[in-house]
Coordinates of C-alpha atoms and ligand atoms in Angstrom, one line a residue:
M1 CA 86.8 112.6 44.6
I2 CA 86.0 115.6 42.3
P3 CA 82.2 115.6 42.5
Y4 CA 80.0 116.1 39.4
G5 CA 78.2 119.0 41.2
R6 CA 78.6 120.9 44.4
Q7 CA 77.3 124.0 46.2
Q8 CA 79.3 127.2 46.6
I9 CA 78.8 128.7 50.1
S10 CA 80.3 132.1 50.9
D11 CA 80.7 133.8 54.3
A12 CA 77.9 136.1 53.2
D13 CA 75.6 133.1 52.7
V14 CA 76.5 131.8 56.2
A15 CA 75.8 135.3 57.7
A16 CA 72.5 135.6 56.0
V17 CA 71.3 132.3 57.5
V18 CA 72.6 133.2 61.0
D19 CA 70.8 136.5 60.8
V20 CA 67.5 134.6 60.3
L21 CA 68.3 132.3 63.2
R22 CA 68.6 135.4 65.4
S23 CA 65.4 137.0 64.0
D24 CA 61.8 136.6 65.0
F25 CA 60.8 134.4 62.1
L26 CA 62.3 131.0 61.1
T27 CA 59.5 130.5 58.7
Q28 CA 56.7 132.6 57.2
G29 CA 58.7 135.8 57.7
P30 CA 60.1 138.3 55.3
A31 CA 62.9 136.2 53.8
V32 CA 60.7 134.1 51.5
P33 CA 59.1 137.1 49.7
R34 CA 62.6 138.7 49.4
F35 CA 63.9 135.5 47.7
E36 CA 60.8 135.4 45.5
A37 CA 61.5 139.1 44.5
A38 CA 65.1 138.2 43.7
V39 CA 63.9 135.5 41.3
K40 CA 61.4 137.9 39.8
R41 CA 64.1 140.5 39.2
A42 CA 66.5 137.9 37.7
T43 CA 63.9 136.5 35.2
G44 CA 61.5 139.5 34.6
V45 CA 58.5 137.3 35.5
K46 CA 55.4 138.7 37.3
H47 CA 54.9 136.0 40.0
A48 CA 57.3 133.7 41.8
I49 CA 56.1 131.1 44.3
A50 CA 58.8 129.5 46.5
S51 CA 58.3 126.0 47.7
N52 CA 60.2 123.3 49.7
S53 CA 61.4 121.5 46.5
A54 CA 61.1 121.6 42.7
T55 CA 59.1 118.4 43.1
S56 CA 56.4 120.1 45.2
A57 CA 56.5 123.1 42.8
L58 CA 55.8 120.8 39.9
H59 CA 52.9 119.1 41.8
I60 CA 51.1 122.4 42.7
A61 CA 51.8 123.8 39.2
C62 CA 50.0 120.8 37.6
M63 CA 47.2 121.2 40.2
A64 CA 46.8 124.9 39.6
L65 CA 46.6 124.2 35.8
G66 CA 43.7 121.9 36.5
L67 CA 45.3 118.5 36.1
G68 CA 43.4 115.8 37.9
Q69 CA 42.0 112.2 37.8
G70 CA 41.8 111.0 34.2
G71 CA 44.0 113.8 32.9
R72 CA 47.1 113.3 30.8
L73 CA 50.6 114.6 31.3
W74 CA 53.5 114.0 28.8
T75 CA 57.2 114.6 29.5
T76 CA 60.6 113.6 28.3
P77 CA 62.2 110.3 29.4
N78 CA 65.5 112.0 29.7
T79 CA 64.9 113.7 33.0
F80 CA 64.8 113.1 36.8
V81 CA 61.8 111.1 37.8
A82 CA 60.1 114.1 39.4
S83 CA 59.1 115.6 36.0
A84 CA 56.8 112.5 35.5
N85 CA 55.8 111.9 39.1
C86 CA 53.9 115.2 39.4
G87 CA 51.4 113.9 36.9
R88 CA 50.8 110.8 39.0
Y89 CA 50.4 112.9 42.2
C90 CA 47.4 114.5 40.4
G91 CA 46.0 111.1 39.5
A92 CA 46.7 111.7 35.8
D93 CA 48.1 109.2 33.2
V94 CA 51.7 109.9 32.2
D95 CA 53.3 109.3 28.8
F96 CA 56.6 110.2 27.3
V97 CA 57.9 111.9 24.1
D98 CA 61.3 110.9 22.8
I99 CA 64.2 113.3 22.7
D100 CA 65.9 115.2 19.9
P101 CA 69.1 113.4 18.9
A102 CA 71.2 116.6 19.1
T103 CA 69.8 118.7 21.9
W104 CA 68.7 115.7 24.1
C105 CA 65.6 117.7 25.1
L106 CA 62.0 116.7 24.3
S107 CA 61.7 116.6 20.5
P108 CA 59.1 119.0 19.1
A109 CA 58.9 116.9 15.9
K110 CA 58.1 113.7 17.9
L111 CA 55.7 115.7 20.0
A112 CA 53.8 116.9 16.9
D113 CA 53.5 113.3 15.6
K114 CA 52.2 112.0 18.9
L115 CA 49.7 114.9 19.2
V116 CA 48.3 114.1 15.7
H117 CA 47.7 110.5 16.7
A118 CA 46.3 111.5 20.1
R119 CA 43.8 113.9 18.5
K120 CA 42.5 111.0 16.4
S121 CA 42.0 108.8 19.5
G122 CA 40.7 111.6 21.7
T123 CA 43.7 111.3 24.1
L124 CA 45.4 114.7 23.9
P125 CA 47.5 115.7 26.9
N126 CA 46.4 118.4 29.3
I127 CA 50.0 119.3 30.2
V128 CA 53.3 118.8 28.6
V129 CA 56.5 119.1 30.7
P130 CA 59.6 119.9 28.6
V131 CA 62.9 119.9 30.5
A132 CA 65.7 122.4 30.0
F133 CA 68.2 119.5 29.9
G134 CA 71.6 120.3 31.4
G135 CA 70.6 124.0 31.5
E136 CA 69.7 124.4 27.8
P137 CA 66.1 125.3 27.2
A138 CA 64.0 122.9 25.0
D139 CA 62.6 124.4 21.8
M140 CA 60.0 126.4 23.6
T141 CA 58.9 128.3 20.5
A142 CA 57.9 125.1 18.7
I143 CA 56.4 123.6 21.8
G144 CA 54.4 126.8 22.5
A145 CA 53.0 126.8 18.9
L146 CA 51.9 123.2 19.4
A147 CA 50.3 124.1 22.8
R148 CA 48.2 126.7 21.0
E149 CA 47.2 124.4 18.2
F150 CA 46.4 121.3 20.4
G151 CA 45.2 123.1 23.5
F152 CA 47.6 121.9 26.2
K153 CA 49.3 123.8 29.0
V154 CA 53.1 123.9 29.3
V155 CA 55.0 123.4 32.6
E156 CA 58.7 123.9 31.9
D157 CA 60.9 121.9 34.3
A158 CA 63.9 124.3 34.4
S159 CA 65.3 122.7 37.5
H160 CA 68.7 122.8 35.7
A161 CA 68.3 126.2 34.2
I162 CA 68.1 129.3 36.5
G163 CA 70.2 131.9 34.8
A164 CA 69.7 130.4 31.4
R165 CA 68.2 132.3 28.4
H166 CA 65.8 131.3 25.7
A167 CA 65.9 133.1 22.4
K168 CA 64.0 136.1 23.7
G169 CA 64.7 136.4 27.4
A170 CA 65.4 134.7 30.7
V171 CA 64.2 131.2 31.3
G172 CA 61.3 131.5 33.6
D173 CA 60.2 135.0 32.4
G174 CA 56.7 133.7 32.0
T175 CA 56.5 134.1 28.2
Q176 CA 57.5 130.5 27.2
A177 CA 55.4 128.4 29.6
D178 CA 52.4 128.6 31.8
V179 CA 54.6 127.8 34.7
T180 CA 58.4 127.4 34.9
V181 CA 59.9 125.5 37.8
F182 CA 63.4 125.9 39.3
S183 CA 65.2 123.6 41.8
F184 CA 67.6 124.8 44.5
H185 CA 69.0 121.4 45.4
P186 CA 72.8 121.7 46.3
V187 CA 73.9 120.3 42.9
K188 CA 71.9 122.8 41.0
I189 CA 73.0 126.3 40.0
V190 CA 71.7 128.2 43.1
T191 CA 70.9 126.4 46.4
T192 CA 68.7 126.6 49.4
A193 CA 69.6 123.0 50.5
E194 CA 66.2 121.8 49.5
G195 CA 63.9 124.2 47.7
G196 CA 62.1 125.1 44.5
M197 CA 60.2 127.9 42.8
G198 CA 57.4 128.2 40.3
T199 CA 57.2 131.3 38.0
T200 CA 54.2 132.5 36.0
N201 CA 52.7 135.6 34.5
D202 CA 49.2 134.3 35.2
D203 CA 47.6 135.9 38.3
A204 CA 45.1 133.2 38.9
V205 CA 47.6 130.3 38.6
A206 CA 50.0 132.2 40.9
A207 CA 47.3 132.7 43.5
K208 CA 46.3 129.1 43.3
M209 CA 49.9 127.8 43.7
A210 CA 50.4 130.1 46.7
R211 CA 47.3 128.7 48.3
L212 CA 48.1 125.0 47.5
R213 CA 51.5 125.6 49.1
T214 CA 49.8 126.5 52.4
H215 CA 47.0 124.0 53.0
G216 CA 44.5 125.6 50.6
I217 CA 44.0 128.4 53.1
T218 CA 43.3 132.0 52.0
R219 CA 43.3 135.3 53.9
D220 CA 42.2 137.2 50.8
P221 CA 38.5 138.2 51.2
D222 CA 38.1 138.2 47.4
E223 CA 38.8 134.4 47.4
M224 CA 36.4 133.6 50.3
T225 CA 33.1 131.8 49.9
G226 CA 31.2 134.6 51.7
S227 CA 32.1 138.0 53.2
S228 CA 34.9 138.1 55.7
P229 CA 33.7 138.8 59.3
G230 CA 37.0 140.4 60.2
P231 CA 40.8 140.5 59.9
W232 CA 41.3 137.4 62.1
Y233 CA 39.4 135.3 59.6
Y234 CA 40.8 132.8 57.1
E235 CA 39.2 130.0 55.1
Q236 CA 40.4 126.7 53.8
I237 CA 38.8 126.6 50.3
E238 CA 40.5 123.5 48.8
L239 CA 42.9 120.7 49.8
G240 CA 46.4 122.0 49.9
Y241 CA 49.7 121.0 51.4
N242 CA 52.5 122.3 53.6
Y243 CA 55.0 122.9 50.8
R244 CA 56.6 126.0 52.4
L245 CA 60.2 127.0 52.1
T246 CA 61.7 128.2 55.5
D247 CA 63.1 131.7 56.0
L248 CA 66.5 130.0 56.8
Q249 CA 66.5 128.5 53.3
A250 CA 65.1 131.6 51.6
A251 CA 67.9 133.7 53.1
L252 CA 70.5 131.4 51.8
G253 CA 68.8 131.5 48.4
N254 CA 68.5 135.3 48.4
S255 CA 72.2 135.6 49.2
Q256 CA 73.1 133.0 46.5
M257 CA 71.1 134.9 43.9
T258 CA 73.5 137.9 44.1
R259 CA 76.1 135.5 42.5
L260 CA 73.8 133.9 39.9
E261 CA 75.5 135.6 37.0
A262 CA 79.0 134.7 38.3
F263 CA 77.9 131.0 38.8
V264 CA 76.5 130.7 35.3
E265 CA 79.4 132.6 33.8
R266 CA 81.9 130.2 35.4
R267 CA 79.9 127.2 34.3
N268 CA 80.0 128.5 30.7
V269 CA 83.8 129.1 30.9
L270 CA 84.3 125.5 32.2
A271 CA 82.0 124.1 29.4
A272 CA 84.0 126.0 26.8
R273 CA 87.2 124.6 28.2
Y274 CA 85.8 121.1 28.0
K275 CA 84.9 121.6 24.4
E276 CA 88.3 123.0 23.6
F277 CA 90.3 120.3 25.3
L278 CA 88.1 117.4 24.3
K279 CA 87.7 118.3 20.7
D280 CA 90.0 115.5 19.5
F281 CA 88.5 112.9 21.8
P282 CA 86.1 110.3 20.3
L283 CA 83.1 112.0 21.9
R284 CA 80.2 114.3 21.3
W285 CA 78.3 116.7 23.4
Q286 CA 74.9 118.5 23.6
T287 CA 74.1 120.9 20.7
V288 CA 73.2 124.2 22.2
G289 CA 71.4 127.0 20.3
A290 CA 73.2 130.1 19.0
A291 CA 70.5 132.3 20.4
T292 CA 70.2 130.6 23.8
R293 CA 72.4 130.6 26.8
S294 CA 72.8 127.4 28.7
S295 CA 73.4 127.6 32.5
Y296 CA 75.4 124.4 32.1
H297 CA 74.1 122.5 35.1
L298 CA 75.6 119.4 33.4
F299 CA 78.3 118.7 30.9
V300 CA 77.5 115.3 29.4
V301 CA 79.6 113.4 26.8
R302 CA 78.3 110.6 24.6
L303 CA 80.6 107.6 24.0
D304 CA 78.3 106.1 21.3
E305 CA 78.7 102.6 22.7
A306 CA 77.3 101.3 26.0
A307 CA 80.3 99.0 26.7
R308 CA 82.7 102.0 26.3
R309 CA 80.6 104.1 28.6
D310 CA 80.3 101.4 31.3
A311 CA 84.1 100.9 31.2
A312 CA 84.9 104.6 31.2
F313 CA 82.5 105.2 34.2
V314 CA 84.3 102.6 36.3
R315 CA 87.8 103.8 35.3
M316 CA 86.9 107.4 36.1
R317 CA 85.4 106.6 39.5
D318 CA 88.5 104.5 40.2
A319 CA 90.6 107.6 39.3
G320 CA 88.6 109.7 41.8
I321 CA 86.4 111.5 39.3
G322 CA 82.8 111.7 40.3
V323 CA 81.2 111.0 36.9
N324 CA 77.5 110.2 36.8
V325 CA 74.7 109.3 34.4
H326 CA 71.9 111.8 33.7
Y327 CA 69.6 110.1 33.0
I328 CA 68.5 106.5 33.0
P329 CA 65.3 106.9 30.9
V330 CA 62.4 107.4 33.3
H331 CA 60.2 104.9 31.5
L332 CA 62.7 102.1 32.2
Q333 CA 62.4 102.5 36.0
P334 CA 60.5 99.6 37.6
Y335 CA 57.7 101.8 38.8
W336 CA 57.0 102.9 35.2
R337 CA 57.6 99.4 33.7
A338 CA 54.9 98.2 36.1
R339 CA 52.6 100.8 34.5
G340 CA 53.2 99.3 31.1
F341 CA 56.3 100.9 29.7
A342 CA 59.0 98.8 28.1
P343 CA 62.4 99.1 26.4
G344 CA 62.2 100.0 22.7
Q345 CA 59.4 102.7 23.2
F346 CA 61.7 105.7 23.2
P347 CA 64.9 104.5 21.3
E348 CA 66.7 107.9 21.2
A349 CA 66.5 108.3 25.0
E350 CA 67.4 104.7 25.5
R351 CA 70.6 105.0 23.3
Y352 CA 71.4 108.2 25.1
G353 CA 70.9 106.6 28.6
A354 CA 73.3 103.8 27.6
D355 CA 76.2 105.8 26.3
A356 CA 76.1 109.1 28.2
L357 CA 78.5 110.1 30.9
T358 CA 78.3 113.3 33.0
L359 CA 81.6 114.9 33.7
P360 CA 82.1 117.1 36.8
L361 CA 81.1 120.7 36.4
H362 CA 80.3 123.2 39.1
A363 CA 81.0 126.9 39.8
G364 CA 83.7 126.1 42.4
M365 CA 85.7 123.7 40.1
T366 CA 89.2 125.0 39.4
D367 CA 91.0 124.8 36.0
A368 CA 93.5 122.4 37.6
Q369 CA 90.6 120.1 38.7
Q370 CA 89.1 120.2 35.3
D371 CA 92.5 119.3 33.8
R372 CA 92.6 116.2 36.1
V373 CA 89.2 115.2 34.8
I374 CA 90.4 115.5 31.2
D375 CA 93.6 113.5 31.8
A376 CA 91.6 110.8 33.6
L377 CA 89.2 110.7 30.6
R378 CA 92.1 110.3 28.2
E379 CA 93.3 107.4 30.2
A380 CA 89.8 105.9 30.6
L381 CA 89.3 105.9 26.8
R382 CA 92.6 104.2 25.9
Ligands
LIG1 C1 66.6 118.1 40.6 C2 65.5 118.0 39.6 C3 64.1 117.9 40.0 C4 63.7 117.8 41.5 O1 64.2 118.9 42.2 P1 64.0 118.9 43.8 O2 64.2 120.3 44.1 O3 65.1 118.0 44.3 O4 62.7 118.4 44.1 C5 63.1 117.8 39.1 N1 63.4 117.8 37.8 C6 64.7 117.8 37.3 C7 65.0 117.8 35.9 C8 65.8 117.9 38.2 O5 67.0 117.9 37.8

């Protein structure tokens, strides 16, 4: 089976992990700050806070931005469930904004409409979570302008998009969102097995995320309730979690980061090959900006008809091609239906979810493997 995504592990990655195993610190040692520094260098951001998943990074990002009971978080239905769940972890209500028909990311036009209505009913969101779908950033300029006009915070879920660029710089550089979150799950661009990272240029948000990652404990006298009696002293000043990344994982991530450009470049080459060889197929793919650079976490094709997609999915799997569907719209999941969502509410995302097919794409895929995928797709569409 040619998988839709797969990690790339080098001998240097293995050696980096083994070095940690032989060192004094398996966790809370020097590897985590080193990995955070690598992400800061790659993005140009001021602060990077590593965590044990993107899901936990989303949770503490929302908390650090003040989301709580009775708050409101909006996201796109075309995402992994974690982009919405972070709002529920904080006790907030979650709603969705439909996608753009060409970019498949959260639509700024639909967001603007929904905000106007929400202002009238006094139900404006506290946080909006756009997703850099497939590695292509959402229209962060338009979303940022709406954030200033309507007074919400932006948590960018860039789980797909380390190494991608928005029109003015690297995704996660801290200029386009209050916090940007990356995932290091093995199918993503760079891996730590499980792992995530939040980036921000806001000193207070960064300090709060770092504290929430470690039980709400601080050793910084400036953050304490009174004066510190001595260097042994620490205080728990709020309710946090153990969301730490281990040094084993961080060493893997740090070693992987040295190949970030090569990973993203190879993904772009494979995406360009798909577009070249599929151009006469009855398909379409995601529109990406001329000024942006996608990290091509995913290469999704639309078959424009649910029955054709369903048949192609089965035929491709039978042919040993690990196609997938990203994503079944989140609001159609039973958990969200039980919270009042129903089919028909976000029609663009629903059409997308019914006719989209993810083709294999990862940095270790060979041209010959990709040719096999293309041949199998030709057969499947007959
Ligand atoms: C993978 C993913 C997540 C969750 O990442 P984890 O590191 O597995 O917690 C969140 N959002 C999106 C869009 C993802 O693709």
